[in-house]
């Protein structure tokens, strides 16, 4: 690992940017979820599908056919319909009350839009680093196997994340850390969350390296539909015609994009 880090220090410098962006996303998520309903947040954040596609064209020079642009718009519509069903159900359970569009709500919306922009940029930038960085450097990663290089790149991104979040934690919570210690509140639930996040990071990196960021967005969006189906099967959630229409649109979008 040490030899790889020395040989591929340029890649480490490049992953500092997406690591900082991912940490910034987490902070924006806390800001948004404190001011918006989770369903509304999930609805707005789906705009990352479009931003990811646009950044892949601008940064990576990818060429998308007209049918693929149409497919992305259809996917966005389908996911929004699925999320909208969940949103309507929650409002119905709450007695039909509407949201209070205060200044806090608008702050949450702007934070969510910022997440969509940062998510699209970070995914495309990371894809470029994973696919091109090691080859350009001509170092150890170019001679290593693809799987090993992916694991080493994960170590680089984790190290970069520790540095960037460490600076943020020191600036914001230095007094609390000094008083209660660095591991205060780090219980079994937190360990499970870390393990889940680590496994998810490996899967995302593999998708970015061997596929692309747009397909990652498709997989993430498909999970919205799958969550609704599982919720109906396991917890008896009522699925209306809107959700079935959303499923049909997502399926058509997938076939259209890969046609």
PDB file of N, CA and C in Angstrom, residues 74-143:
ATOM      1  N   UNK A  74     -37.457  10.687 -19.130  1.00  0.00           N
ATOM      2  CA  UNK A  74     -38.490   9.729 -18.728  1.00  0.00           C
ATOM      3  C   UNK A  74     -38.161   9.115 -17.372  1.00  0.00           C
ATOM      4  N   UNK A  75     -36.891   8.790 -17.162  1.00  0.00           N
ATOM      5  CA  UNK A  75     -36.490   8.221 -15.881  1.00  0.00           C
ATOM      6  C   UNK A  75     -36.766   9.202 -14.751  1.00  0.00           C
ATOM      7  N   UNK A  76     -36.426  10.466 -14.967  1.00  0.00           N
ATOM      8  CA  UNK A  76     -36.671  11.489 -13.954  1.00  0.00           C
ATOM      9  C   UNK A  76     -38.160  11.600 -13.654  1.00  0.00           C
ATOM     10  N   UNK A  77     -38.995  11.572 -14.697  1.00  0.00           N
ATOM     11  CA  UNK A  77     -40.436  11.650 -14.514  1.00  0.00           C
ATOM     12  C   UNK A  77     -40.953  10.437 -13.735  1.00  0.00           C
ATOM     13  N   UNK A  78     -40.471   9.245 -14.105  1.00  0.00           N
ATOM     14  CA  UNK A  78     -40.917   8.035 -13.426  1.00  0.00           C
ATOM     15  C   UNK A  78     -40.560   8.020 -11.953  1.00  0.00           C
ATOM     16  N   UNK A  79     -39.332   8.417 -11.640  1.00  0.00           N
ATOM     17  CA  UNK A  79     -38.904   8.432 -10.240  1.00  0.00           C
ATOM     18  C   UNK A  79     -39.688   9.482  -9.454  1.00  0.00           C
ATOM     19  N   UNK A  80     -39.918  10.639 -10.073  1.00  0.00           N
ATOM     20  CA  UNK A  80     -40.684  11.682  -9.391  1.00  0.00           C
ATOM     21  C   UNK A  80     -42.123  11.230  -9.124  1.00  0.00           C
ATOM     22  N   UNK A  81     -42.711  10.487 -10.065  1.00  0.00           N
ATOM     23  CA  UNK A  81     -44.055   9.955  -9.834  1.00  0.00           C
ATOM     24  C   UNK A  81     -44.073   8.978  -8.663  1.00  0.00           C
ATOM     25  N   UNK A  82     -43.049   8.111  -8.606  1.00  0.00           N
ATOM     26  CA  UNK A  82     -42.969   7.143  -7.506  1.00  0.00           C
ATOM     27  C   UNK A  82     -42.790   7.846  -6.168  1.00  0.00           C
ATOM     28  N   UNK A  83     -41.912   8.848  -6.134  1.00  0.00           N
ATOM     29  CA  UNK A  83     -41.706   9.598  -4.901  1.00  0.00           C
ATOM     30  C   UNK A  83     -42.937  10.424  -4.556  1.00  0.00           C
ATOM     31  N   UNK A  84     -43.618  10.937  -5.595  1.00  0.00           N
ATOM     32  CA  UNK A  84     -44.811  11.733  -5.345  1.00  0.00           C
ATOM     33  C   UNK A  84     -45.918  10.934  -4.694  1.00  0.00           C
ATOM     34  N   UNK A  85     -46.028   9.644  -5.045  1.00  0.00           N
ATOM     35  CA  UNK A  85     -47.007   8.786  -4.400  1.00  0.00           C
ATOM     36  C   UNK A  85     -46.737   8.685  -2.902  1.00  0.00           C
ATOM     37  N   UNK A  86     -45.470   8.489  -2.557  1.00  0.00           N
ATOM     38  CA  UNK A  86     -45.100   8.412  -1.144  1.00  0.00           C
ATOM     39  C   UNK A  86     -45.391   9.728  -0.436  1.00  0.00           C
ATOM     40  N   UNK A  87     -45.139  10.824  -1.128  1.00  0.00           N
ATOM     41  CA  UNK A  87     -45.381  12.142  -0.548  1.00  0.00           C
ATOM     42  C   UNK A  87     -46.866  12.368  -0.286  1.00  0.00           C
ATOM     43  N   UNK A  88     -47.722  11.971  -1.239  1.00  0.00           N
ATOM     44  CA  UNK A  88     -49.164  12.135  -1.064  1.00  0.00           C
ATOM     45  C   UNK A  88     -49.684  11.279   0.078  1.00  0.00           C
ATOM     46  N   UNK A  89     -49.138  10.059   0.202  1.00  0.00           N
ATOM     47  CA  UNK A  89     -49.587   9.185   1.290  1.00  0.00           C
ATOM     48  C   UNK A  89     -49.244   9.772   2.651  1.00  0.00           C
ATOM     49  N   UNK A  90     -48.058  10.352   2.745  1.00  0.00           N
ATOM     50  CA  UNK A  90     -47.656  10.932   4.028  1.00  0.00           C
ATOM     51  C   UNK A  90     -48.536  12.138   4.367  1.00  0.00           C
ATOM     52  N   UNK A  91     -48.860  12.937   3.359  1.00  0.00           N
ATOM     53  CA  UNK A  91     -49.721  14.089   3.599  1.00  0.00           C
ATOM     54  C   UNK A  91     -51.135  13.629   3.982  1.00  0.00           C
ATOM     55  N   UNK A  92     -51.593  12.517   3.390  1.00  0.00           N
ATOM     56  CA  UNK A  92     -52.919  12.007   3.727  1.00  0.00           C
ATOM     57  C   UNK A  92     -52.970  11.526   5.174  1.00  0.00           C
ATOM     58  N   UNK A  93     -51.883  10.840   5.606  1.00  0.00           N
ATOM     59  CA  UNK A  93     -51.826  10.381   6.989  1.00  0.00           C
ATOM     60  C   UNK A  93     -51.771  11.563   7.960  1.00  0.00           C
ATOM     61  N   UNK A  94     -51.215  12.680   7.486  1.00  0.00           N
ATOM     62  CA  UNK A  94     -51.109  13.865   8.334  1.00  0.00           C
ATOM     63  C   UNK A  94     -52.363  14.725   8.285  1.00  0.00           C
ATOM     64  N   UNK A  95     -53.421  14.202   7.668  1.00  0.00           N
ATOM     65  CA  UNK A  95     -54.669  14.946   7.612  1.00  0.00           C
ATOM     66  C   UNK A  95     -54.767  15.913   6.455  1.00  0.00           C
ATOM     67  N   UNK A  96     -53.925  15.706   5.430  1.00  0.00           N
ATOM     68  CA  UNK A  96     -53.991  16.567   4.258  1.00  0.00           C
ATOM     69  C   UNK A  96     -53.334  17.911   4.435  1.00  0.00           C
ATOM     70  N   UNK A  97     -52.530  18.065   5.479  1.00  0.00           N
ATOM     71  CA  UNK A  97     -51.869  19.346   5.707  1.00  0.00           C
ATOM     72  C   UNK A  97     -50.814  19.606   4.646  1.00  0.00           C
ATOM     73  N   UNK A  98     -50.652  20.839   4.298  1.00  0.00           N
ATOM     74  CA  UNK A  98     -49.679  21.225   3.273  1.00  0.00           C
ATOM     75  C   UNK A  98     -48.393  21.695   3.928  1.00  0.00           C
ATOM     76  N   UNK A  99     -47.360  21.787   3.122  1.00  0.00           N
ATOM     77  CA  UNK A  99     -46.073  22.225   3.638  1.00  0.00           C
ATOM     78  C   UNK A  99     -46.060  23.730   3.837  1.00  0.00           C
ATOM     79  N   UNK A 100     -45.363  24.156   4.839  1.00  0.00           N
ATOM     80  CA  UNK A 100     -45.196  25.579   5.110  1.00  0.00           C
ATOM     81  C   UNK A 100     -43.931  26.054   4.411  1.00  0.00           C
ATOM     82  N   UNK A 101     -44.131  26.753   3.294  1.00  0.00           N
ATOM     83  CA  UNK A 101     -42.976  27.176   2.501  1.00  0.00           C
ATOM     84  C   UNK A 101     -42.369  28.432   3.117  1.00  0.00           C
ATOM     85  N   UNK A 102     -41.668  28.226   4.204  1.00  0.00           N
ATOM     86  CA  UNK A 102     -40.987  29.322   4.881  1.00  0.00           C
ATOM     87  C   UNK A 102     -39.608  29.496   4.292  1.00  0.00           C
ATOM     88  N   UNK A 103     -38.858  30.445   4.869  1.00  0.00           N
ATOM     89  CA  UNK A 103     -37.482  30.661   4.417  1.00  0.00           C
ATOM     90  C   UNK A 103     -36.622  29.425   4.689  1.00  0.00           C
ATOM     91  N   UNK A 104     -36.932  28.703   5.782  1.00  0.00           N
ATOM     92  CA  UNK A 104     -36.202  27.474   6.063  1.00  0.00           C
ATOM     93  C   UNK A 104     -36.453  26.434   4.981  1.00  0.00           C
ATOM     94  N   UNK A 105     -37.699  26.357   4.501  1.00  0.00           N
ATOM     95  CA  UNK A 105     -38.015  25.406   3.442  1.00  0.00           C
ATOM     96  C   UNK A 105     -37.254  25.740   2.163  1.00  0.00           C
ATOM     97  N   UNK A 106     -37.200  27.008   1.818  1.00  0.00           N
ATOM     98  CA  UNK A 106     -36.472  27.406   0.622  1.00  0.00           C
ATOM     99  C   UNK A 106     -34.985  27.124   0.775  1.00  0.00           C
ATOM    100  N   UNK A 107     -34.458  27.303   1.981  1.00  0.00           N
ATOM    101  CA  UNK A 107     -33.055  26.952   2.230  1.00  0.00           C
ATOM    102  C   UNK A 107     -32.832  25.467   2.013  1.00  0.00           C
ATOM    103  N   UNK A 108     -33.775  24.650   2.467  1.00  0.00           N
ATOM    104  CA  UNK A 108     -33.674  23.213   2.258  1.00  0.00           C
ATOM    105  C   UNK A 108     -33.724  22.839   0.795  1.00  0.00           C
ATOM    106  N   UNK A 109     -34.599  23.513   0.027  1.00  0.00           N
ATOM    107  CA  UNK A 109     -34.688  23.243  -1.408  1.00  0.00           C
ATOM    108  C   UNK A 109     -33.382  23.607  -2.105  1.00  0.00           C
ATOM    109  N   UNK A 110     -32.833  24.769  -1.779  1.00  0.00           N
ATOM    110  CA  UNK A 110     -31.573  25.194  -2.399  1.00  0.00           C
ATOM    111  C   UNK A 110     -30.436  24.239  -2.022  1.00  0.00           C
ATOM    112  N   UNK A 111     -30.425  23.779  -0.774  1.00  0.00           N
ATOM    113  CA  UNK A 111     -29.399  22.821  -0.360  1.00  0.00           C
ATOM    114  C   UNK A 111     -29.540  21.509  -1.126  1.00  0.00           C
ATOM    115  N   UNK A 112     -30.766  21.081  -1.373  1.00  0.00           N
ATOM    116  CA  UNK A 112     -30.997  19.839  -2.111  1.00  0.00           C
ATOM    117  C   UNK A 112     -30.573  19.967  -3.566  1.00  0.00           C
ATOM    118  N   UNK A 113     -30.866  21.109  -4.172  1.00  0.00           N
ATOM    119  CA  UNK A 113     -30.408  21.353  -5.540  1.00  0.00           C
ATOM    120  C   UNK A 113     -28.881  21.359  -5.602  1.00  0.00           C
ATOM    121  N   UNK A 114     -28.260  21.958  -4.571  1.00  0.00           N
ATOM    122  CA  UNK A 114     -26.795  21.936  -4.504  1.00  0.00           C
ATOM    123  C   UNK A 114     -26.257  20.512  -4.409  1.00  0.00           C
ATOM    124  N   UNK A 115     -26.951  19.651  -3.663  1.00  0.00           N
ATOM    125  CA  UNK A 115     -26.551  18.244  -3.572  1.00  0.00           C
ATOM    126  C   UNK A 115     -26.611  17.583  -4.943  1.00  0.00           C
ATOM    127  N   UNK A 116     -27.675  17.861  -5.699  1.00  0.00           N
ATOM    128  CA  UNK A 116     -27.825  17.267  -7.033  1.00  0.00           C
ATOM    129  C   UNK A 116     -26.678  17.694  -7.949  1.00  0.00           C
ATOM    130  N   UNK A 117     -26.308  18.965  -7.897  1.00  0.00           N
ATOM    131  CA  UNK A 117     -25.204  19.460  -8.727  1.00  0.00           C
ATOM    132  C   UNK A 117     -23.879  18.830  -8.309  1.00  0.00           C
ATOM    133  N   UNK A 118     -23.613  18.825  -7.003  1.00  0.00           N
ATOM    134  CA  UNK A 118     -22.351  18.266  -6.511  1.00  0.00           C
ATOM    135  C   UNK A 118     -22.280  16.768  -6.764  1.00  0.00           C
ATOM    136  N   UNK A 119     -23.415  16.075  -6.610  1.00  0.00           N
ATOM    137  CA  UNK A 119     -23.429  14.638  -6.832  1.00  0.00           C
ATOM    138  C   UNK A 119     -23.106  14.302  -8.277  1.00  0.00           C
ATOM    139  N   UNK A 120     -23.707  15.032  -9.212  1.00  0.00           N
ATOM    140  CA  UNK A 120     -23.420  14.789 -10.620  1.00  0.00           C
ATOM    141  C   UNK A 120     -21.968  15.051 -10.969  1.00  0.00           C
ATOM    142  N   UNK A 121     -21.435  16.162 -10.481  1.00  0.00           N
ATOM    143  CA  UNK A 121     -20.039  16.487 -10.773  1.00  0.00           C
ATOM    144  C   UNK A 121     -19.083  15.486 -10.150  1.00  0.00           C
ATOM    145  N   UNK A 122     -19.310  15.146  -8.874  1.00  0.00           N
ATOM    146  CA  UNK A 122     -18.394  14.238  -8.177  1.00  0.00           C
ATOM    147  C   UNK A 122     -18.399  12.851  -8.802  1.00  0.00           C
ATOM    148  N   UNK A 123     -19.575  12.363  -9.195  1.00  0.00           N
ATOM    149  CA  UNK A 123     -19.652  11.035  -9.796  1.00  0.00           C
ATOM    150  C   UNK A 123     -18.887  10.985 -11.116  1.00  0.00           C
ATOM    151  N   UNK A 124     -19.069  12.004 -11.950  1.00  0.00           N
ATOM    152  CA  UNK A 124     -18.394  12.032 -13.249  1.00  0.00           C
ATOM    153  C   UNK A 124     -16.893  12.239 -13.076  1.00  0.00           C
ATOM    154  N   UNK A 125     -16.518  13.127 -12.165  1.00  0.00           N
ATOM    155  CA  UNK A 125     -15.091  13.375 -11.921  1.00  0.00           C
ATOM    156  C   UNK A 125     -14.411  12.114 -11.393  1.00  0.00           C
ATOM    157  N   UNK A 126     -15.065  11.426 -10.457  1.00  0.00           N
ATOM    158  CA  UNK A 126     -14.495  10.198  -9.915  1.00  0.00           C
ATOM    159  C   UNK A 126     -14.381   9.132 -10.992  1.00  0.00           C
ATOM    160  N   UNK A 127     -15.372   9.042 -11.862  1.00  0.00           N
ATOM    161  CA  UNK A 127     -15.290   8.102 -12.969  1.00  0.00           C
ATOM    162  C   UNK A 127     -14.064   8.379 -13.835  1.00  0.00           C
ATOM    163  N   UNK A 128     -13.816   9.655 -14.113  1.00  0.00           N
ATOM    164  CA  UNK A 128     -12.642  10.005 -14.903  1.00  0.00           C
ATOM    165  C   UNK A 128     -11.343   9.635 -14.208  1.00  0.00           C
ATOM    166  N   UNK A 129     -11.282   9.850 -12.885  1.00  0.00           N
ATOM    167  CA  UNK A 129     -10.073   9.498 -12.136  1.00  0.00           C
ATOM    168  C   UNK A 129      -9.846   7.993 -12.144  1.00  0.00           C
ATOM    169  N   UNK A 130     -10.911   7.227 -11.911  1.00  0.00           N
ATOM    170  CA  UNK A 130     -10.778   5.777 -11.849  1.00  0.00           C
ATOM    171  C   UNK A 130     -10.375   5.176 -13.192  1.00  0.00           C
ATOM    172  N   UNK A 131     -10.875   5.755 -14.273  1.00  0.00           N
ATOM    173  CA  UNK A 131     -10.628   5.162 -15.581  1.00  0.00           C
ATOM    174  C   UNK A 131      -9.361   5.679 -16.251  1.00  0.00           C
ATOM    175  N   UNK A 132      -8.967   6.917 -15.934  1.00  0.00           N
ATOM    176  CA  UNK A 132      -7.865   7.522 -16.669  1.00  0.00           C
ATOM    177  C   UNK A 132      -6.645   7.857 -15.806  1.00  0.00           C
ATOM    178  N   UNK A 133      -6.903   8.095 -14.507  1.00  0.00           N
ATOM    179  CA  UNK A 133      -5.806   8.577 -13.671  1.00  0.00           C
ATOM    180  C   UNK A 133      -4.631   7.630 -13.596  1.00  0.00           C
ATOM    181  N   UNK A 134      -4.906   6.347 -13.329  1.00  0.00           N
ATOM    182  CA  UNK A 134      -3.808   5.388 -13.170  1.00  0.00           C
ATOM    183  C   UNK A 134      -3.044   5.192 -14.472  1.00  0.00           C
ATOM    184  N   UNK A 135      -3.761   5.171 -15.586  1.00  0.00           N
ATOM    185  CA  UNK A 135      -3.093   4.968 -16.869  1.00  0.00           C
ATOM    186  C   UNK A 135      -2.204   6.147 -17.221  1.00  0.00           C
ATOM    187  N   UNK A 136      -2.662   7.358 -16.944  1.00  0.00           N
ATOM    188  CA  UNK A 136      -1.870   8.537 -17.270  1.00  0.00           C
ATOM    189  C   UNK A 136      -0.615   8.631 -16.419  1.00  0.00           C
ATOM    190  N   UNK A 137      -0.729   8.206 -15.134  1.00  0.00           N
ATOM    191  CA  UNK A 137       0.437   8.333 -14.265  1.00  0.00           C
ATOM    192  C   UNK A 137       1.553   7.381 -14.657  1.00  0.00           C
ATOM    193  N   UNK A 138       1.190   6.255 -15.275  1.00  0.00           N
ATOM    194  CA  UNK A 138       2.212   5.309 -15.726  1.00  0.00           C
ATOM    195  C   UNK A 138       2.947   4.624 -14.599  1.00  0.00           C
ATOM    196  N   UNK A 139       2.355   4.620 -13.409  1.00  0.00           N
ATOM    197  CA  UNK A 139       3.042   4.045 -12.253  1.00  0.00           C
ATOM    198  C   UNK A 139       2.586   2.638 -11.964  1.00  0.00           C
ATOM    199  N   UNK A 140       2.554   2.337 -10.661  1.00  0.00           N
ATOM    200  CA  UNK A 140       2.280   0.979 -10.220  1.00  0.00           C
ATOM    201  C   UNK A 140       0.886   0.522 -10.612  1.00  0.00           C
ATOM    202  N   UNK A 141      -0.097   1.455 -10.590  1.00  0.00           N
ATOM    203  CA  UNK A 141      -1.472   1.070 -10.890  1.00  0.00           C
ATOM    204  C   UNK A 141      -1.618   0.590 -12.316  1.00  0.00           C
ATOM    205  N   UNK A 142      -0.827   1.137 -13.243  1.00  0.00           N
ATOM    206  CA  UNK A 142      -0.928   0.711 -14.630  1.00  0.00           C
ATOM    207  C   UNK A 142      -0.460  -0.725 -14.795  1.00  0.00           C
ATOM    208  N   UNK A 143       0.405  -1.172 -13.895  1.00  0.00           N
ATOM    209  CA  UNK A 143       0.895  -2.547 -13.991  1.00  0.00           C
ATOM    210  C   UNK A 143       0.089  -3.502 -13.135  1.00  0.00           C
TER     211      UNK A 143
END
